[in-house]
PDB file of C-alpha atoms in Angstrom:
ATOM      1  CA  ILE A  62     125.149  79.927 165.399  1.00 74.00           C
ATOM      2  CA  LEU A  63     125.048  80.314 169.162  1.00 74.00           C
ATOM      3  CA  ALA A  64     122.925  77.673 170.883  1.00 79.00           C
ATOM      4  CA  GLY A  65     123.023  75.291 173.823  1.00 81.00           C
ATOM      5  CA  ALA A  66     124.474  71.785 173.817  1.00 82.00           C
ATOM      6  CA  GLY A  67     122.336  69.229 172.005  1.00 85.00           C
ATOM      7  CA  SER A  68     120.106  71.824 170.326  1.00 88.00           C
ATOM      8  CA  GLY A  69     121.231  70.983 166.793  1.00 87.00           C
ATOM      9  CA  LYS A  70     124.193  73.199 165.744  1.00 86.00           C
ATOM     10  CA  THR A  71     125.946  70.350 163.955  1.00 87.00           C
ATOM     11  CA  ARG A  72     122.667  69.384 162.301  1.00 89.00           C
ATOM     12  CA  VAL A  73     122.366  72.934 160.933  1.00 91.00           C
ATOM     13  CA  LEU A  74     125.926  72.757 159.612  1.00 91.00           C
ATOM     14  CA  THR A  75     125.446  69.398 157.841  1.00 91.00           C
ATOM     15  CA  HIS A  76     122.106  70.478 156.342  1.00 92.00           C
ATOM     16  CA  ARG A  77     123.732  73.676 155.093  1.00 94.00           C
ATOM     17  CA  ILE A  78     126.282  71.529 153.250  1.00 94.00           C
ATOM     18  CA  ALA A  79     123.416  69.595 151.624  1.00 91.00           C
ATOM     19  CA  TYR A  80     121.631  72.850 150.785  1.00 93.00           C
ATOM     20  CA  LEU A  81     124.735  74.327 149.110  1.00 94.00           C
ATOM     21  CA  ILE A  82     125.148  71.209 146.946  1.00 92.00           C
ATOM     22  CA  GLU A  83     121.517  70.464 146.102  1.00 91.00           C
ATOM     23  CA  GLU A  84     119.988  73.948 145.887  1.00 93.00           C
ATOM     24  CA  HIS A  85     122.969  76.044 144.760  1.00 95.00           C
ATOM     25  CA  GLN A  86     124.847  73.367 142.757  1.00 94.00           C
ATOM     26  CA  VAL A  87     128.084  74.037 144.683  1.00 94.00           C
ATOM     27  CA  PRO A  88     130.574  71.289 143.701  1.00 94.00           C
ATOM     28  CA  PRO A  89     131.246  69.149 146.827  1.00 94.00           C
ATOM     29  CA  TYR A  90     135.029  69.544 146.449  1.00 95.00           C
ATOM     30  CA  HIS A  91     134.639  73.301 147.119  1.00 97.00           C
ATOM     31  CA  ILE A  92     133.464  72.595 150.680  1.00 96.00           C
ATOM     32  CA  LEU A  93     135.697  72.233 153.755  1.00 97.00           C
ATOM     33  CA  ALA A  94     134.068  71.196 157.052  1.00 95.00           C
ATOM     34  CA  LEU A  95     136.266  71.400 160.138  1.00 95.00           C
ATOM     35  CA  THR A  96     135.917  70.270 163.707  1.00 92.00           C
ATOM     36  CA  PHE A  97     138.161  69.518 166.711  1.00 89.00           C
ATOM     37  CA  THR A  98     138.170  65.776 167.386  1.00 90.00           C
ATOM     38  CA  ASN A  99     138.303  62.663 165.197  1.00 92.00           C
ATOM     39  CA  LYS A 100     135.090  61.459 166.828  1.00 92.00           C
ATOM     40  CA  ALA A 101     133.254  64.677 165.905  1.00 88.00           C
ATOM     41  CA  ALA A 102     134.711  64.584 162.358  1.00 89.00           C
ATOM     42  CA  ASN A 103     133.578  60.984 161.851  1.00 91.00           C
ATOM     43  CA  GLU A 104     130.095  61.813 163.159  1.00 89.00           C
ATOM     44  CA  MET A 105     129.829  64.813 160.852  1.00 88.00           C
ATOM     45  CA  ARG A 106     131.034  62.778 157.858  1.00 89.00           C
ATOM     46  CA  GLU A 107     128.436  60.111 158.637  1.00 90.00           C
ATOM     47  CA  ARG A 108     125.649  62.703 158.833  1.00 88.00           C
ATOM     48  CA  VAL A 109     126.740  64.314 155.539  1.00 88.00           C
ATOM     49  CA  ASN A 110     126.827  60.891 153.838  1.00 88.00           C
ATOM     50  CA  ASN A 111     123.289  60.200 155.052  1.00 89.00           C
ATOM     51  CA  ILE A 112     121.770  63.374 153.584  1.00 87.00           C
ATOM     52  CA  ILE A 113     123.776  63.826 150.380  1.00 86.00           C
ATOM     53  CA  GLU A 114     123.143  61.414 147.540  1.00 78.00           C
ATOM     54  CA  TYR A 115     126.106  62.285 145.359  1.00 80.00           C
ATOM     55  CA  GLY A 116     129.634  63.606 145.907  1.00 81.00           C
ATOM     56  CA  ALA A 117     129.897  63.424 149.707  1.00 83.00           C
ATOM     57  CA  GLY A 118     133.307  61.784 149.372  1.00 86.00           C
ATOM     58  CA  SER A 119     134.719  64.912 147.712  1.00 92.00           C
ATOM     59  CA  ILE A 120     133.995  67.111 150.736  1.00 93.00           C
ATOM     60  CA  TRP A 121     136.898  67.531 153.135  1.00 95.00           C
ATOM     61  CA  VAL A 122     135.382  66.704 156.533  1.00 94.00           C
ATOM     62  CA  SER A 123     138.141  66.508 159.144  1.00 94.00           C
ATOM     63  CA  THR A 124     139.860  67.995 162.153  1.00 95.00           C
ATOM     64  CA  PHE A 125     142.062  71.087 161.853  1.00 96.00           C
ATOM     65  CA  HIS A 126     145.154  68.914 162.385  1.00 96.00           C
ATOM     66  CA  SER A 127     144.190  66.238 159.799  1.00 97.00           C
ATOM     67  CA  THR A 128     143.520  68.959 157.219  1.00 97.00           C
ATOM     68  CA  CYS A 129     146.946  70.473 157.892  1.00 98.00           C
ATOM     69  CA  VAL A 130     148.659  67.058 157.615  1.00 98.00           C
ATOM     70  CA  ARG A 131     147.031  66.655 154.201  1.00 97.00           C
ATOM     71  CA  ILE A 132     148.273  70.069 153.045  1.00 98.00           C
ATOM     72  CA  LEU A 133     151.790  69.619 154.476  1.00 98.00           C
ATOM     73  CA  ARG A 134     152.235  66.133 152.988  1.00 98.00           C
ATOM     74  CA  ARG A 135     151.876  67.824 149.627  1.00 98.00           C
ATOM     75  CA  PHE A 136     153.739  71.114 150.132  1.00 98.00           C
ATOM     76  CA  ILE A 137     156.006  71.035 153.227  1.00 98.00           C
ATOM     77  CA  ASP A 138     159.090  70.725 150.991  1.00 98.00           C
ATOM     78  CA  HIS A 139     158.615  74.499 150.404  1.00 98.00           C
ATOM     79  CA  LEU A 140     159.597  74.961 154.072  1.00 96.00           C
ATOM     80  CA  GLY A 141     162.717  72.818 153.843  1.00 96.00           C
ATOM     81  CA  TYR A 142     161.269  69.548 155.179  1.00 97.00           C
ATOM     82  CA  ASP A 143     160.859  66.244 153.373  1.00 97.00           C
ATOM     83  CA  ASN A 144     157.227  65.382 152.555  1.00 97.00           C
ATOM     84  CA  ALA A 145     157.563  62.037 154.348  1.00 97.00           C
ATOM     85  CA  PHE A 146     157.877  63.758 157.737  1.00 98.00           C
ATOM     86  CA  THR A 147     157.203  62.011 161.055  1.00 98.00           C
ATOM     87  CA  ILE A 148     154.693  63.329 163.603  1.00 98.00           C
ATOM     88  CA  TYR A 149     156.015  63.011 167.160  1.00 98.00           C
ATOM     89  CA  ASP A 150     153.699  61.849 169.919  1.00 96.00           C
ATOM     90  CA  SER A 151     154.074  62.963 173.543  1.00 95.00           C
ATOM     91  CA  ASP A 152     156.568  60.151 174.334  1.00 96.00           C
ATOM     92  CA  ASP A 153     158.773  61.145 171.375  1.00 97.00           C
ATOM     93  CA  GLN A 154     158.636  64.794 172.504  1.00 97.00           C
ATOM     94  CA  LYS A 155     159.544  63.912 176.084  1.00 96.00           C
ATOM     95  CA  SER A 156     162.449  61.751 174.919  1.00 96.00           C
ATOM     96  CA  LEU A 157     163.771  64.536 172.670  1.00 97.00           C
ATOM     97  CA  MET A 158     163.415  67.098 175.473  1.00 96.00           C
ATOM     98  CA  LYS A 159     165.282  64.794 177.847  1.00 95.00           C
ATOM     99  CA  ASP A 160     168.216  64.679 175.378  1.00 96.00           C
ATOM    100  CA  ILE A 161     168.155  68.473 174.978  1.00 96.00           C
ATOM    101  CA  CYS A 162     168.178  69.046 178.755  1.00 94.00           C
ATOM    102  CA  LYS A 163     171.129  66.702 179.049  1.00 94.00           C
ATOM    103  CA  GLN A 164     172.968  68.453 176.214  1.00 94.00           C
ATOM    104  CA  LEU A 165     172.353  71.919 177.744  1.00 92.00           C
ATOM    105  CA  ASN A 166     173.215  70.726 181.275  1.00 92.00           C
ATOM    106  CA  ILE A 167     169.740  71.531 182.621  1.00 90.00           C
ATOM    107  CA  ASP A 168     168.745  70.084 185.954  1.00 88.00           C
ATOM    108  CA  THR A 169     165.514  68.173 185.210  1.00 86.00           C
ATOM    109  CA  LYS A 170     164.682  68.057 188.924  1.00 86.00           C
ATOM    110  CA  LYS A 171     164.485  71.832 188.864  1.00 86.00           C
ATOM    111  CA  TYR A 172     162.956  72.147 185.370  1.00 85.00           C
ATOM    112  CA  LYS A 173     160.704  69.278 184.289  1.00 89.00           C
ATOM    113  CA  GLU A 174     160.649  68.309 180.594  1.00 91.00           C
ATOM    114  CA  ARG A 175     156.869  68.744 180.604  1.00 91.00           C
ATOM    115  CA  THR A 176     157.232  72.377 181.769  1.00 89.00           C
ATOM    116  CA  PHE A 177     159.355  73.207 178.707  1.00 91.00           C
ATOM    117  CA  LEU A 178     157.009  71.309 176.376  1.00 94.00           C
ATOM    118  CA  ASN A 179     153.912  73.062 177.740  1.00 91.00           C
ATOM    119  CA  ALA A 180     155.533  76.500 177.350  1.00 87.00           C
ATOM    120  CA  ILE A 181     156.584  75.694 173.756  1.00 90.00           C
ATOM    121  CA  SER A 182     153.084  74.435 172.933  1.00 92.00           C
ATOM    122  CA  SER A 183     151.541  77.682 174.222  1.00 87.00           C
ATOM    123  CA  ALA A 184     153.950  79.754 172.113  1.00 87.00           C
ATOM    124  CA  LYS A 185     153.033  77.770 168.997  1.00 91.00           C
ATOM    125  CA  ASP A 186     149.300  78.127 169.652  1.00 90.00           C
ATOM    126  CA  GLU A 187     149.825  81.892 169.722  1.00 87.00           C
ATOM    127  CA  LEU A 188     152.037  81.740 166.595  1.00 82.00           C
ATOM    128  CA  THR A 189     154.921  83.443 168.410  1.00 73.00           C
ATOM    129  CA  PRO A 190     157.764  80.924 168.129  1.00 65.00           C
ATOM    130  CA  GLU A 191     160.165  83.408 166.534  1.00 60.00           C
ATOM    131  CA  GLN A 192     159.681  85.819 169.435  1.00 63.00           C
ATOM    132  CA  TYR A 193     159.720  83.003 171.965  1.00 61.00           C
ATOM    133  CA  ALA A 194     163.150  83.668 173.422  1.00 56.00           C
ATOM    134  CA  ASP A 195     162.386  87.336 173.989  1.00 61.00           C
ATOM    135  CA  GLU A 196     158.700  87.343 174.926  1.00 63.00           C
ATOM    136  CA  VAL A 197     157.712  84.002 176.449  1.00 59.00           C
ATOM    137  CA  ALA A 198     161.028  83.539 178.231  1.00 59.00           C
ATOM    138  CA  LYS A 199     160.648  87.000 179.754  1.00 65.00           C
ATOM    139  CA  GLU A 200     157.404  85.810 181.323  1.00 61.00           C
ATOM    140  CA  TYR A 201     159.352  83.101 183.153  1.00 56.00           C
ATOM    141  CA  ASN A 202     162.307  85.461 183.685  1.00 53.00           C
ATOM    142  CA  LYS A 203     164.601  82.671 182.520  1.00 65.00           C
ATOM    143  CA  LYS A 204     166.530  82.810 179.244  1.00 75.00           C
ATOM    144  CA  ILE A 205     166.884  79.061 179.502  1.00 82.00           C
ATOM    145  CA  PHE A 206     163.393  78.596 177.987  1.00 82.00           C
ATOM    146  CA  GLY A 207     164.407  80.414 174.802  1.00 82.00           C
ATOM    147  CA  ARG A 208     167.547  78.298 174.417  1.00 86.00           C
ATOM    148  CA  VAL A 209     165.582  75.094 174.916  1.00 90.00           C
ATOM    149  CA  TYR A 210     162.916  76.142 172.390  1.00 88.00           C
ATOM    150  CA  LYS A 211     165.487  76.929 169.667  1.00 88.00           C
ATOM    151  CA  GLU A 212     167.299  73.640 170.207  1.00 93.00           C
ATOM    152  CA  TYR A 213     164.006  71.723 170.241  1.00 94.00           C
ATOM    153  CA  GLN A 214     162.897  73.162 166.883  1.00 93.00           C
ATOM    154  CA  LYS A 215     166.357  72.634 165.398  1.00 94.00           C
ATOM    155  CA  ARG A 216     166.380  68.976 166.437  1.00 96.00           C
ATOM    156  CA  LEU A 217     162.837  68.395 165.172  1.00 97.00           C
ATOM    157  CA  LYS A 218     163.798  69.731 161.740  1.00 96.00           C
ATOM    158  CA  GLN A 219     167.022  67.672 161.676  1.00 97.00           C
ATOM    159  CA  ASN A 220     164.906  64.574 162.335  1.00 97.00           C
ATOM    160  CA  ASN A 221     162.367  65.655 159.677  1.00 98.00           C
ATOM    161  CA  ALA A 222     159.778  65.572 162.439  1.00 98.00           C
ATOM    162  CA  LEU A 223     156.869  67.774 163.539  1.00 98.00           C
ATOM    163  CA  ASP A 224     155.052  67.886 166.834  1.00 97.00           C
ATOM    164  CA  PHE A 225     151.255  68.243 167.011  1.00 96.00           C
ATOM    165  CA  ASP A 226     151.370  72.055 167.357  1.00 95.00           C
ATOM    166  CA  ASP A 227     153.675  72.371 164.336  1.00 97.00           C
ATOM    167  CA  LEU A 228     150.942  71.042 162.041  1.00 97.00           C
ATOM    168  CA  ILE A 229     148.869  74.222 162.209  1.00 97.00           C
ATOM    169  CA  MET A 230     151.765  76.622 162.803  1.00 95.00           C
ATOM    170  CA  LEU A 231     153.716  75.402 159.745  1.00 96.00           C
ATOM    171  CA  THR A 232     150.594  75.406 157.529  1.00 97.00           C
ATOM    172  CA  VAL A 233     150.079  79.077 158.473  1.00 96.00           C
ATOM    173  CA  GLN A 234     153.767  79.710 157.715  1.00 95.00           C
ATOM    174  CA  LEU A 235     153.425  77.930 154.353  1.00 97.00           C
ATOM    175  CA  PHE A 236     150.402  80.058 153.388  1.00 98.00           C
ATOM    176  CA  ARG A 237     152.079  83.292 154.500  1.00 96.00           C
ATOM    177  CA  GLN A 238     155.256  82.557 152.558  1.00 96.00           C
ATOM    178  CA  ASN A 239     153.760  81.121 149.372  1.00 97.00           C
ATOM    179  CA  ALA A 240     150.960  83.096 147.693  1.00 98.00           C
ATOM    180  CA  GLU A 241     150.533  80.458 144.972  1.00 98.00           C
ATOM    181  CA  ILE A 242     149.800  77.651 147.451  1.00 98.00           C
ATOM    182  CA  LEU A 243     147.515  79.920 149.501  1.00 98.00           C
ATOM    183  CA  ASN A 244     145.646  80.915 146.353  1.00 98.00           C
ATOM    184  CA  HIS A 245     145.240  77.229 145.416  1.00 98.00           C
ATOM    185  CA  TYR A 246     143.398  76.492 148.689  1.00 98.00           C
ATOM    186  CA  GLN A 247     141.420  79.747 148.668  1.00 98.00           C
ATOM    187  CA  GLU A 248     140.079  78.783 145.229  1.00 98.00           C
ATOM    188  CA  ARG A 249     139.573  75.159 146.262  1.00 97.00           C
ATOM    189  CA  PHE A 250     137.539  76.023 149.394  1.00 97.00           C
ATOM    190  CA  PRO A 251     135.278  79.071 148.983  1.00 97.00           C
ATOM    191  CA  PHE A 252     132.933  77.417 151.538  1.00 97.00           C
ATOM    192  CA  ILE A 253     134.387  76.722 154.990  1.00 96.00           C
ATOM    193  CA  LEU A 254     132.180  75.487 157.824  1.00 95.00           C
ATOM    194  CA  VAL A 255     133.516  75.139 161.364  1.00 94.00           C
ATOM    195  CA  ASP A 256     131.818  73.185 164.113  1.00 90.00           C
ATOM    196  CA  GLU A 257     132.434  74.475 167.677  1.00 87.00           C
ATOM    197  CA  TYR A 258     133.995  77.627 166.192  1.00 88.00           C
ATOM    198  CA  GLN A 259     134.149  79.282 169.638  1.00 86.00           C
ATOM    199  CA  ASP A 260     136.934  76.867 170.634  1.00 87.00           C
ATOM    200  CA  THR A 261     139.428  78.082 168.011  1.00 91.00           C
ATOM    201  CA  ASN A 262     142.777  79.340 169.334  1.00 92.00           C
ATOM    202  CA  THR A 263     144.968  81.999 167.693  1.00 93.00           C
ATOM    203  CA  ALA A 264     146.681  79.556 165.310  1.00 94.00           C
ATOM    204  CA  GLN A 265     143.432  77.963 164.174  1.00 95.00           C
ATOM    205  CA  PHE A 266     141.718  81.348 163.740  1.00 95.00           C
ATOM    206  CA  THR A 267     144.674  82.622 161.653  1.00 95.00           C
ATOM    207  CA  LEU A 268     144.551  79.501 159.476  1.00 97.00           C
ATOM    208  CA  LEU A 269     140.827  80.019 158.836  1.00 96.00           C
ATOM    209  CA  SER A 270     141.314  83.701 158.059  1.00 96.00           C
ATOM    210  CA  LEU A 271     144.003  82.891 155.492  1.00 97.00           C
TER     211      LEU A 271
END
């Protein structure tokens, strides 16, 4: 649905959920409704609760990242992590990057920690971490970025930690590597509704496609 701000796109989406349940007897647990911010997810959940009399609690209404956390808490052990993983915030990331720069003798006056973190985030959004050293580093014409990325991911895994971008990237990896888990969620969610769909990046679009 393409329409201007405030013209009722989210209203259409929430009423479609009600229509599926009430008119087509779709079980609520077969519906996944995704959006981008916690505020938008809470608002959508509230609207759904107001128009559906029964079963609204069974619908997954959440952000892309919250949905991925839920999936990874159950299945991330298939990727070699412990299910009780930690999610690093920006301070944790900066602190880890500071240690890595020190370990690799990188001058942080010349290369800021945030520059490395932004480049890594962009690579993860495009689902190209494995080609990072070759492709993204080439863009900067500095092999140093590839070395930093590899060390960063290695240290995250050693700490059983994920950064925000890993949540979607690793869920995509999990689905690609494990047909049984992918099939479980494909059967669970035959109805997927996305608010503000035009804002999806490569990783989010790939997740939806899978």
